[in-house]
Amino acid sequence: MGYNVYITRAANWYENEGTPISLQEWKDYVESDPEFEMMEEIAVSLPNGSMMSYASEGMAMWVSEEEEVLFDYQEGNIVVKGPEDDVIEKMKHIASRLQAKVQGEENEEY
């Protein structure tokens, strides 16, 4: 398991009732940013040769010059697992556009 970092409007990412980012707001942002592409499903090969897939209506891939990073809409927040510093900077840019903030699992703000 990795450490999650959230784009959220809530004081605490896990308590966003009344302050969620809507799925449509997220989709509108993704559509406006040429570095993003909405994804319906991703699949990965496991070490034992089997496949694992994950589907989410609000999943989007950020493709930068260095990497591809999955952003996932979950319960009014946008979540990234284990982001590096450059990804956190992108998250801060997105948060400013969505009138939100970037917050880690332990409620620290970036």
N, CA, C and O atoms as a MOPAC input file, in Angstrom:
PM7 MOZYME 1SCF
protein

 N      0.84100 1    -1.18700 1     0.00000 1
 C      0.00000 1     0.00000 1     0.00000 1
 C      0.88300 1     1.24700 1     0.00000 1
 O      1.94800 1     1.26800 1     0.61700 1
 N      0.43000 1     2.27500 1    -0.69400 1
 C      1.15400 1     3.53500 1    -0.74400 1
 C      0.46400 1     4.59700 1     0.08500 1
 O     -0.63700 1     4.40100 1     0.60000 1
 N      1.12600 1     5.70100 1     0.19600 1
 C      0.59800 1     6.84000 1     0.94500 1
 C     -0.24200 1     7.69800 1     0.01800 1
 O      0.24400 1     8.13200 1    -1.02600 1
 N     -1.48300 1     7.95000 1     0.37500 1
 C     -2.37900 1     8.75100 1    -0.46000 1
 C     -2.26800 1    10.23300 1    -0.14300 1
 O     -2.11900 1    10.63400 1     1.01100 1
 N     -2.34400 1    11.03200 1    -1.19600 1
 C     -2.42700 1    12.48400 1    -1.07400 1
 C     -3.67300 1    12.90700 1    -1.82800 1
 O     -3.96400 1    12.37800 1    -2.90100 1
 N     -4.41200 1    13.85800 1    -1.27200 1
 C     -5.74000 1    14.21800 1    -1.75200 1
 C     -5.80800 1    15.67700 1    -2.18600 1
 O     -5.16500 1    16.54500 1    -1.59700 1
 N     -6.58900 1    15.92900 1    -3.21400 1
 C     -7.05200 1    17.27800 1    -3.52300 1
 C     -8.44700 1    17.32900 1    -2.92300 1
 O     -9.32300 1    16.55100 1    -3.30000 1
 N     -8.64700 1    18.24700 1    -1.98900 1
 C     -9.89400 1    18.28000 1    -1.23600 1
 C    -10.28300 1    19.70400 1    -0.89600 1
 O     -9.44100 1    20.60100 1    -0.87100 1
 N    -11.55700 1    19.90200 1    -0.63600 1
 C    -12.04500 1    21.19300 1    -0.13500 1
 C    -12.33600 1    21.11900 1     1.36300 1
 O    -12.62800 1    22.13400 1     1.99600 1
 N    -12.25800 1    19.94600 1     1.90900 1
 C    -12.61500 1    19.73500 1     3.31100 1
 C    -11.48900 1    20.14800 1     4.24400 1
 O    -10.32600 1    20.19400 1     3.84400 1
 N    -11.83800 1    20.44700 1     5.48600 1
 C    -10.82000 1    20.71100 1     6.49700 1
 C     -9.95600 1    19.46100 1     6.66700 1
 O     -8.73600 1    19.55400 1     6.79800 1
 N    -10.59700 1    18.29800 1     6.66500 1
 C     -9.92900 1    17.00100 1     6.70600 1
 C    -10.47100 1    16.18900 1     5.54000 1
 O    -11.68600 1    16.05400 1     5.39700 1
 N     -9.59800 1    15.64900 1     4.70900 1
 C    -10.00500 1    14.98300 1     3.47700 1
 C    -11.08700 1    13.94100 1     3.67800 1
 O    -11.87700 1    13.70100 1     2.76500 1
 N    -11.14800 1    13.32100 1     4.83000 1
 C    -12.10700 1    12.24600 1     5.10400 1
 C    -13.45400 1    12.75900 1     5.61300 1
 O    -14.35700 1    11.96400 1     5.87500 1
 N    -13.59800 1    14.07600 1     5.75600 1
 C    -14.84700 1    14.66800 1     6.23400 1
 C    -15.31300 1    15.74200 1     5.26000 1
 O    -15.40100 1    16.91300 1     5.62900 1
 N    -15.61000 1    15.36300 1     4.03200 1
 C    -15.92200 1    16.39300 1     3.04500 1
 C    -17.40900 1    16.52200 1     2.73400 1
 O    -17.76300 1    17.04200 1     1.67600 1
 N    -18.27800 1    16.07100 1     3.61200 1
 C    -19.70200 1    16.27900 1     3.39100 1
 C    -19.97000 1    17.77600 1     3.34400 1
 O    -19.55000 1    18.52200 1     4.22800 1
 N    -20.66800 1    18.20100 1     2.31000 1
 C    -20.97300 1    19.61400 1     2.14500 1
 C    -19.91200 1    20.39000 1     1.39900 1
 O    -20.14700 1    21.53400 1     1.00800 1
 N    -18.73300 1    19.78800 1     1.18900 1
 C    -17.64900 1    20.49000 1     0.50300 1
 C    -17.00300 1    19.67500 1    -0.61700 1
 O    -15.85400 1    19.94400 1    -0.96700 1
 N    -17.69500 1    18.69000 1    -1.19200 1
 C    -17.01200 1    17.83800 1    -2.17200 1
 C    -16.69800 1    18.55400 1    -3.48000 1
 O    -17.36300 1    19.51500 1    -3.86700 1
 N    -15.67600 1    18.05700 1    -4.13700 1
 C    -15.43000 1    18.41700 1    -5.53600 1
 C    -16.34700 1    17.49700 1    -6.32400 1
 O    -16.31900 1    16.28400 1    -6.12000 1
 N    -17.14300 1    18.03500 1    -7.20200 1
 C    -18.06900 1    17.17600 1    -7.94500 1
 C    -17.32500 1    16.42300 1    -9.04500 1
 O    -16.29300 1    16.87400 1    -9.54200 1
 N    -17.86500 1    15.28500 1    -9.40500 1
 C    -17.28400 1    14.50300 1   -10.48700 1
 C    -17.26300 1    15.32700 1   -11.77300 1
 O    -16.30400 1    15.25100 1   -12.54100 1
 N    -18.30600 1    16.11000 1   -12.01200 1
 C    -18.34400 1    16.93000 1   -13.22300 1
 C    -17.27000 1    18.01000 1   -13.20700 1
 O    -16.67300 1    18.29100 1   -14.24700 1
 N    -17.00800 1    18.62700 1   -12.04500 1
 C    -15.91500 1    19.60500 1   -11.95200 1
 C    -14.58100 1    18.96400 1   -12.31300 1
 O    -13.77500 1    19.55100 1   -13.03500 1
 N    -14.35500 1    17.75400 1   -11.80600 1
 C    -13.11900 1    17.04200 1   -12.08800 1
 C    -13.01900 1    16.72000 1   -13.57700 1
 O    -11.97400 1    16.93700 1   -14.19200 1
 N    -14.09000 1    16.21100 1   -14.15000 1
 C    -14.08000 1    15.88700 1   -15.58500 1
 C    -13.85000 1    17.14000 1   -16.42700 1
 O    -13.13300 1    17.09200 1   -17.42700 1
 N    -14.44900 1    18.25300 1   -16.03300 1
 C    -14.24500 1    19.51600 1   -16.75900 1
 C    -12.78500 1    19.93800 1   -16.68700 1
 O    -12.21700 1    20.39600 1   -17.67800 1
 N    -12.17000 1    19.78300 1   -15.50100 1
 C    -10.75600 1    20.12900 1   -15.39200 1
 C     -9.91900 1    19.24100 1   -16.31900 1
 O     -9.09200 1    19.74300 1   -17.08000 1
 N    -10.13100 1    17.93600 1   -16.25600 1
 C     -9.36300 1    16.99800 1   -17.07400 1
 C     -9.49600 1    17.34900 1   -18.55300 1
 O     -8.51500 1    17.31700 1   -19.29500 1
 N    -10.70400 1    17.68200 1   -18.97200 1
 C    -10.92800 1    18.04500 1   -20.37700 1
 C    -10.16100 1    19.30700 1   -20.76300 1
 O     -9.75600 1    19.45800 1   -21.91500 1
 N     -9.96000 1    20.20700 1   -19.81300 1
 C     -9.28700 1    21.48100 1   -20.09700 1
 C     -7.76300 1    21.37700 1   -20.08000 1
 O     -7.07800 1    22.29400 1   -20.53400 1
 N     -7.22900 1    20.28100 1   -19.56500 1
 C     -5.78000 1    20.12700 1   -19.40900 1
 C     -5.26600 1    19.09200 1   -20.40800 1
 O     -5.56400 1    17.90700 1   -20.26100 1
 N     -4.50400 1    19.50500 1   -21.41700 1
 C     -4.05200 1    18.56600 1   -22.44400 1
 C     -3.09400 1    17.47900 1   -21.94100 1
 O     -2.81600 1    16.52200 1   -22.66300 1
 N     -2.59000 1    17.61900 1   -20.71500 1
 C     -1.70900 1    16.59200 1   -20.16000 1
 C     -2.49000 1    15.42700 1   -19.54500 1
 O     -1.89100 1    14.44200 1   -19.11300 1
 N     -3.82500 1    15.53400 1   -19.50200 1
 C     -4.66800 1    14.51600 1   -18.88100 1
 C     -5.50000 1    13.77500 1   -19.90600 1
 O     -5.84300 1    14.29900 1   -20.96700 1
 N     -5.81200 1    12.54000 1   -19.55300 1
 C     -6.72600 1    11.72800 1   -20.35300 1
 C     -7.59200 1    10.90300 1   -19.40200 1
 O     -7.07000 1    10.22100 1   -18.52000 1
 N     -8.91600 1    10.96300 1   -19.57900 1
 C     -9.80900 1    10.14000 1   -18.77100 1
 C     -9.56600 1     8.67500 1   -19.11100 1
 O     -9.31100 1     8.32900 1   -20.26400 1
 N     -9.64600 1     7.82500 1   -18.10500 1
 C     -9.44700 1     6.38500 1   -18.26800 1
 C    -10.68400 1     5.67100 1   -17.73500 1
 O    -11.19300 1     6.02300 1   -16.67000 1
 N    -11.16100 1     4.68800 1   -18.45600 1
 C    -12.29800 1     3.91200 1   -17.95700 1
 C    -11.83800 1     2.78700 1   -17.04900 1
 O    -12.50000 1     2.44400 1   -16.07000 1
 N    -10.67300 1     2.21100 1   -17.39900 1
 C    -10.17700 1     1.06200 1   -16.65900 1
 C     -8.67100 1     0.94100 1   -16.88600 1
 O     -8.15900 1     1.29800 1   -17.94700 1
 N     -7.97500 1     0.43400 1   -15.87400 1
 C     -6.56500 1     0.10100 1   -16.05100 1
 C     -6.38600 1    -1.37000 1   -15.67800 1
 O     -7.14400 1    -1.91200 1   -14.87400 1
 N     -5.39000 1    -1.99800 1   -16.26200 1
 C     -5.08900 1    -3.39000 1   -15.95000 1
 C     -3.58100 1    -3.53600 1   -15.80400 1
 O     -2.81200 1    -2.91600 1   -16.53900 1
 N     -3.16700 1    -4.35900 1   -14.85100 1
 C     -1.74700 1    -4.61600 1   -14.63400 1
 C     -1.51800 1    -6.11100 1   -14.51100 1
 O     -2.38500 1    -6.85100 1   -14.04600 1
 N     -0.34400 1    -6.54300 1   -14.93300 1
 C      0.06000 1    -7.94100 1   -14.77000 1
 C      0.67600 1    -8.11600 1   -13.38900 1
 O      1.51600 1    -7.32000 1   -12.96900 1
 N      0.26300 1    -9.14200 1   -12.70200 1
 C      0.80900 1    -9.46100 1   -11.38900 1
 C      1.98300 1   -10.43200 1   -11.54700 1
 O      2.09300 1   -11.10600 1   -12.57200 1
 N      2.85400 1   -10.50600 1   -10.55000 1
 C      4.02000 1   -11.39400 1   -10.64200 1
 C      3.66700 1   -12.86000 1   -10.94200 1
 O      4.46300 1   -13.58400 1   -11.54100 1
 N      2.47900 1   -13.28500 1   -10.52400 1
 C      2.09300 1   -14.68200 1   -10.76200 1
 C      1.50000 1   -14.89300 1   -12.15800 1
 O      1.05700 1   -15.99400 1   -12.48600 1
 N      1.49100 1   -13.83900 1   -12.97700 1
 C      0.99600 1   -13.95900 1   -14.34600 1
 C     -0.46300 1   -13.60500 1   -14.52400 1
 O     -0.92500 1   -13.46500 1   -15.65700 1
 N     -1.20200 1   -13.45600 1   -13.43900 1
 C     -2.60400 1   -13.08300 1   -13.56600 1
 C     -2.73200 1   -11.57300 1   -13.77500 1
 O     -1.77900 1   -10.82400 1   -13.56400 1
 N     -3.90000 1   -11.14800 1   -14.18600 1
 C     -4.16800 1    -9.72000 1   -14.43700 1
 C     -5.08800 1    -9.18800 1   -13.34600 1
 O     -5.96400 1    -9.89400 1   -12.84700 1
 N     -4.86900 1    -7.94100 1   -12.99300 1
 C     -5.75600 1    -7.25000 1   -12.07000 1
 C     -6.21200 1    -5.97300 1   -12.76100 1
 O     -5.40500 1    -5.26100 1   -13.35700 1
 N     -7.50500 1    -5.68500 1   -12.67900 1
 C     -7.99900 1    -4.45600 1   -13.30600 1
 C     -8.75200 1    -3.62100 1   -12.28100 1
 O     -9.22300 1    -4.11700 1   -11.25700 1
 N     -8.84700 1    -2.33400 1   -12.59700 1
 C     -9.54000 1    -1.37900 1   -11.73600 1
 C    -10.28000 1    -0.41200 1   -12.64400 1
 O     -9.72400 1     0.10300 1   -13.61500 1
 N    -11.53600 1    -0.17500 1   -12.31400 1
 C    -12.34500 1     0.75800 1   -13.08500 1
 C    -12.92500 1     1.80700 1   -12.14500 1
 O    -13.31900 1     1.50700 1   -11.01800 1
 N    -12.96700 1     3.04100 1   -12.63300 1
 C    -13.52300 1     4.14500 1   -11.86100 1
 C    -13.94900 1     5.22400 1   -12.83600 1
 O    -13.20300 1     5.57100 1   -13.75200 1
 N    -15.13900 1     5.75100 1   -12.64400 1
 C    -15.66100 1     6.76000 1   -13.56100 1
 C    -14.81600 1     8.02400 1   -13.57900 1
 O    -14.77100 1     8.71700 1   -14.59500 1
 N    -14.14900 1     8.33700 1   -12.48600 1
 C    -13.38600 1     9.57700 1   -12.39900 1
 C    -11.88400 1     9.39800 1   -12.47200 1
 O    -11.13600 1    10.23800 1   -11.97300 1
 N    -11.43400 1     8.32500 1   -13.08100 1
 C    -10.00600 1     8.04600 1   -13.16500 1
 C     -9.41000 1     8.76300 1   -14.37800 1
 O     -9.98700 1     8.74500 1   -15.46600 1
 N     -8.24300 1     9.39600 1   -14.17800 1
 C     -7.57300 1    10.09300 1   -15.27800 1
 C     -6.06900 1     9.88800 1   -15.15300 1
 O     -5.53200 1     9.78900 1   -14.05000 1
 N     -5.40400 1     9.82700 1   -16.29300 1
 C     -3.95500 1     9.65500 1   -16.33100 1
 C     -3.31400 1    10.98900 1   -16.68700 1
 O     -3.67700 1    11.62100 1   -17.67900 1
 N     -2.35000 1    11.40900 1   -15.86100 1
 C     -1.55200 1    12.59700 1   -16.16100 1
 C     -0.27100 1    12.11900 1   -16.82100 1
 O      0.47100 1    11.31900 1   -16.25200 1
 N     -0.02400 1    12.60200 1   -17.99600 1
 C      1.17200 1    12.21900 1   -18.73300 1
 C      2.07400 1    13.44300 1   -18.81000 1
 O      1.79100 1    14.39800 1   -19.53400 1
 N      3.18000 1    13.39600 1   -18.04000 1
 C      4.16600 1    14.46800 1   -18.09600 1
 C      5.33800 1    13.97300 1   -18.93200 1
 O      5.30900 1    12.85400 1   -19.44400 1
 N      6.35300 1    14.79000 1   -19.07100 1
 C      7.53000 1    14.38200 1   -19.83900 1
 C      8.24500 1    13.20400 1   -19.18300 1
 O      8.85500 1    12.39000 1   -19.87700 1
 N      8.17900 1    13.10300 1   -17.86200 1
 C      8.92100 1    12.08300 1   -17.13600 1
 C      8.11600 1    10.84400 1   -16.78000 1
 O      8.69700 1     9.77100 1   -16.61500 1
 N      6.79900 1    10.95500 1   -16.65600 1
 C      6.04100 1     9.85000 1   -16.08300 1
 C      4.55900 1     9.90300 1   -16.42500 1
 O      4.06200 1    10.87800 1   -16.98800 1
 N      3.87700 1     8.83200 1   -16.07000 1
 C      2.42100 1     8.76800 1   -16.13400 1
 C      1.92900 1     8.51600 1   -14.71700 1
 O      2.43000 1     7.63000 1   -14.02400 1
 N      0.93800 1     9.30800 1   -14.28800 1
 C      0.45300 1     9.20900 1   -12.91500 1
 C     -1.06800 1     9.12800 1   -12.93600 1
 O     -1.73500 1     9.90000 1   -13.62600 1
 N     -1.60200 1     8.18600 1   -12.17300 1
 C     -3.03800 1     7.99100 1   -12.09100 1
 C     -3.63500 1     8.89600 1   -11.01100 1
 O     -3.20300 1     8.87800 1    -9.85800 1
 N     -4.62100 1     9.67600 1   -11.40100 1
 C     -5.41100 1    10.49600 1   -10.48000 1
 C     -6.79300 1     9.84900 1   -10.43600 1
 O     -7.34500 1     9.51200 1   -11.48400 1
 N     -7.35700 1     9.67100 1    -9.25100 1
 C     -8.64700 1     8.98600 1    -9.14400 1
 C     -9.61100 1     9.80600 1    -8.30600 1
 O     -9.28000 1    10.23900 1    -7.20200 1
 N    -10.80300 1    10.01500 1    -8.84000 1
 C    -11.86300 1    10.71000 1    -8.11200 1
 C    -12.51100 1     9.71700 1    -7.15800 1
 O    -12.98800 1     8.66300 1    -7.57900 1
 N    -12.52600 1    10.06000 1    -5.85600 1
 C    -13.12900 1     9.19200 1    -4.84600 1
 C    -13.85900 1    10.02900 1    -3.81200 1
 O    -13.24000 1    10.80000 1    -3.07700 1
 N    -15.15900 1     9.87900 1    -3.75600 1
 C    -15.98500 1    10.48100 1    -2.71000 1
 C    -15.74000 1    11.97300 1    -2.53400 1
 O    -15.60600 1    12.44400 1    -1.40500 1
 N    -15.67900 1    12.71600 1    -3.62100 1
 C    -15.53500 1    14.15800 1    -3.54700 1
 C    -14.12100 1    14.67500 1    -3.46200 1
 O    -13.91100 1    15.88400 1    -3.35900 1
 N    -13.13200 1    13.77700 1    -3.50400 1
 C    -11.72000 1    14.13200 1    -3.49800 1
 C    -11.05300 1    13.54400 1    -4.73800 1
 O    -11.57400 1    12.60900 1    -5.34600 1
 N     -9.90300 1    14.09500 1    -5.10800 1
 C     -9.07300 1    13.49700 1    -6.14200 1
 C     -7.85800 1    12.93300 1    -5.40900 1
 O     -7.22200 1    13.63500 1    -4.62300 1
 N     -7.53800 1    11.66100 1    -5.66900 1
 C     -6.53600 1    10.93800 1    -4.89900 1
 C     -5.39200 1    10.48500 1    -5.80300 1
 O     -5.60600 1    10.01800 1    -6.92100 1
 N     -4.16400 1    10.63700 1    -5.28500 1
 C     -2.97300 1    10.10600 1    -5.94700 1
 C     -2.20800 1     9.29300 1    -4.90700 1
 O     -2.00600 1     9.74100 1    -3.77800 1
 N     -1.79300 1     8.11300 1    -5.29600 1
 C     -1.05300 1     7.23000 1    -4.39400 1
 C      0.44500 1     7.49300 1    -4.52600 1
 O      1.00900 1     7.38100 1    -5.61400 1
 N      1.08500 1     7.84300 1    -3.40700 1
 C      2.53600 1     8.00300 1    -3.34400 1
 C      3.14000 1     8.99500 1    -4.31200 1
 O      4.11500 1     8.66200 1    -4.98500 1
 N      2.59900 1    10.21200 1    -4.41400 1
 C      3.13100 1    11.15300 1    -5.40100 1
 C      4.51500 1    11.69100 1    -5.04400 1
 O      4.82700 1    11.93000 1    -3.87800 1
 N      5.32700 1    11.87400 1    -6.06800 1
 C      6.62800 1    12.53100 1    -5.93800 1
 C      6.39700 1    14.05200 1    -5.91400 1
 O      5.27200 1    14.51400 1    -6.10800 1
 N      7.45700 1    14.81700 1    -5.67600 1
 C      7.34200 1    16.27100 1    -5.54700 1
 C      6.74200 1    16.93300 1    -6.78400 1
 O      5.92900 1    17.84800 1    -6.65300 1
 N      7.12600 1    16.49000 1    -7.98500 1
 C      6.57900 1    17.10600 1    -9.19200 1
 C      5.08600 1    16.85400 1    -9.32800 1
 O      4.35700 1    17.69900 1    -9.84800 1
 N      4.62900 1    15.70100 1    -8.86400 1
 C      3.20000 1    15.38500 1    -8.91200 1
 C      2.45200 1    16.23900 1    -7.89400 1
 O      1.35400 1    16.72100 1    -8.17500 1
 N      3.03500 1    16.42700 1    -6.72500 1
 C      2.40400 1    17.29100 1    -5.71600 1
 C      2.28900 1    18.71600 1    -6.25200 1
 O      1.29200 1    19.39000 1    -5.99300 1
 N      3.28600 1    19.18000 1    -6.99000 1
 C      3.19300 1    20.51600 1    -7.59600 1
 C      2.02400 1    20.57500 1    -8.58800 1
 O      1.29200 1    21.56400 1    -8.62800 1
 N      1.85100 1    19.52600 1    -9.38000 1
 C      0.71300 1    19.47400 1   -10.30700 1
 C     -0.59200 1    19.44800 1    -9.52800 1
 O     -1.55800 1    20.10900 1    -9.90900 1
 N     -0.62500 1    18.69400 1    -8.44400 1
 C     -1.82000 1    18.63600 1    -7.60800 1
 C     -2.15100 1    20.01300 1    -7.03700 1
 O     -3.32200 1    20.38600 1    -6.97200 1
 N     -1.14700 1    20.76300 1    -6.62700 1
 C     -1.37300 1    22.11500 1    -6.09700 1
 C     -1.94600 1    23.02800 1    -7.17000 1
 O     -2.81300 1    23.85500 1    -6.88600 1
 N     -1.46800 1    22.88300 1    -8.39700 1
 C     -2.01500 1    23.66500 1    -9.51200 1
 C     -3.49500 1    23.32100 1    -9.71900 1
 O     -4.33200 1    24.21300 1    -9.86100 1
 N     -3.80500 1    22.03200 1    -9.73400 1
 C     -5.19700 1    21.59800 1    -9.90600 1
 C     -6.05500 1    22.11900 1    -8.75300 1
 O     -7.15600 1    22.62600 1    -8.96700 1
 N     -5.54300 1    21.99200 1    -7.53800 1
 C     -6.29000 1    22.45000 1    -6.36000 1
 C     -6.62000 1    23.93100 1    -6.46100 1
 O     -7.72400 1    24.34400 1    -6.10900 1
 N     -5.68500 1    24.72600 1    -6.93400 1
 C     -5.96400 1    26.16400 1    -7.06000 1
 C     -7.08400 1    26.41600 1    -8.06500 1
 O     -7.91300 1    27.30500 1    -7.86500 1
 N     -7.11000 1    25.64400 1    -9.13500 1
 C     -8.18100 1    25.77700 1   -10.13000 1
 C     -9.53600 1    25.32700 1    -9.58300 1
 O    -10.57200 1    25.85200 1    -9.99200 1
 N     -9.53600 1    24.36700 1    -8.66800 1
 C    -10.78200 1    23.82600 1    -8.11600 1
 C    -11.14700 1    24.44600 1    -6.76600 1
 O    -12.06700 1    23.98400 1    -6.09000 1
 N    -10.42500 1    25.48500 1    -6.38600 1
 C    -10.63700 1    26.13800 1    -5.09000 1
 C    -10.58400 1    25.10400 1    -3.96300 1
 O    -11.49700 1    24.99100 1    -3.14600 1
 N     -9.48700 1    24.36200 1    -3.95400 1
 C     -9.29800 1    23.28400 1    -2.98600 1
 C     -7.87100 1    23.35700 1    -2.45300 1
 O     -7.17500 1    24.34800 1    -2.67100 1
 N     -7.43900 1    22.31800 1    -1.76100 1
 C     -6.07800 1    22.24900 1    -1.22500 1
 C     -5.55700 1    20.82800 1    -1.40400 1
 O     -6.30800 1    19.92100 1    -1.76200 1
 N     -4.26700 1    20.64600 1    -1.15100 1
 C     -3.63200 1    19.33600 1    -1.22800 1
 C     -3.29800 1    18.91000 1     0.19600 1
 O     -2.64800 1    19.63800 1     0.94600 1
 N     -3.76100 1    17.70700 1     0.55200 1
 C     -3.61600 1    17.23900 1     1.92800 1
 C     -3.24100 1    15.75100 1     1.93300 1
 O     -3.79000 1    14.96000 1     1.16600 1
 N     -2.30300 1    15.38800 1     2.80400 1
 C     -1.89000 1    13.99900 1     2.94600 1
 C     -2.78700 1    13.22100 1     3.87800 1
 O     -3.65500 1    13.78500 1     4.54400 1
 N     -2.57000 1    11.91600 1     3.91700 1
 C     -3.36900 1    11.01800 1     4.76800 1
 C     -3.38600 1    11.44300 1     6.22900 1
 O     -4.37900 1    11.22300 1     6.92200 1
 N     -2.31600 1    12.04000 1     6.70100 1
 C     -2.22700 1    12.44900 1     8.10000 1
 C     -2.60900 1    13.91400 1     8.29900 1
 O     -2.24400 1    14.53100 1     9.30000 1
 N     -3.34900 1    14.46300 1     7.33200 1
 C     -3.90100 1    15.82200 1     7.35300 1
 C     -2.88800 1    16.92700 1     7.17000 1
 O     -3.22800 1    18.09700 1     7.34600 1
 N     -1.62900 1    16.59300 1     6.81500 1
 C     -0.65000 1    17.64400 1     6.53200 1
 C     -0.99200 1    18.28800 1     5.18300 1
 O     -1.42600 1    17.61900 1     4.24500 1
 N     -0.78500 1    19.60000 1     5.11800 1
 C     -1.08300 1    20.32800 1     3.88300 1
 C      0.21000 1    20.61100 1     3.13400 1
 O      1.26400 1    20.83300 1     3.73200 1
 N      0.10300 1    20.59800 1     1.82900 1
 C      1.25000 1    20.85800 1     0.95600 1
 C      1.10500 1    22.24100 1     0.33100 1
 O      1.96600 1    22.66200 1    -0.44200 1

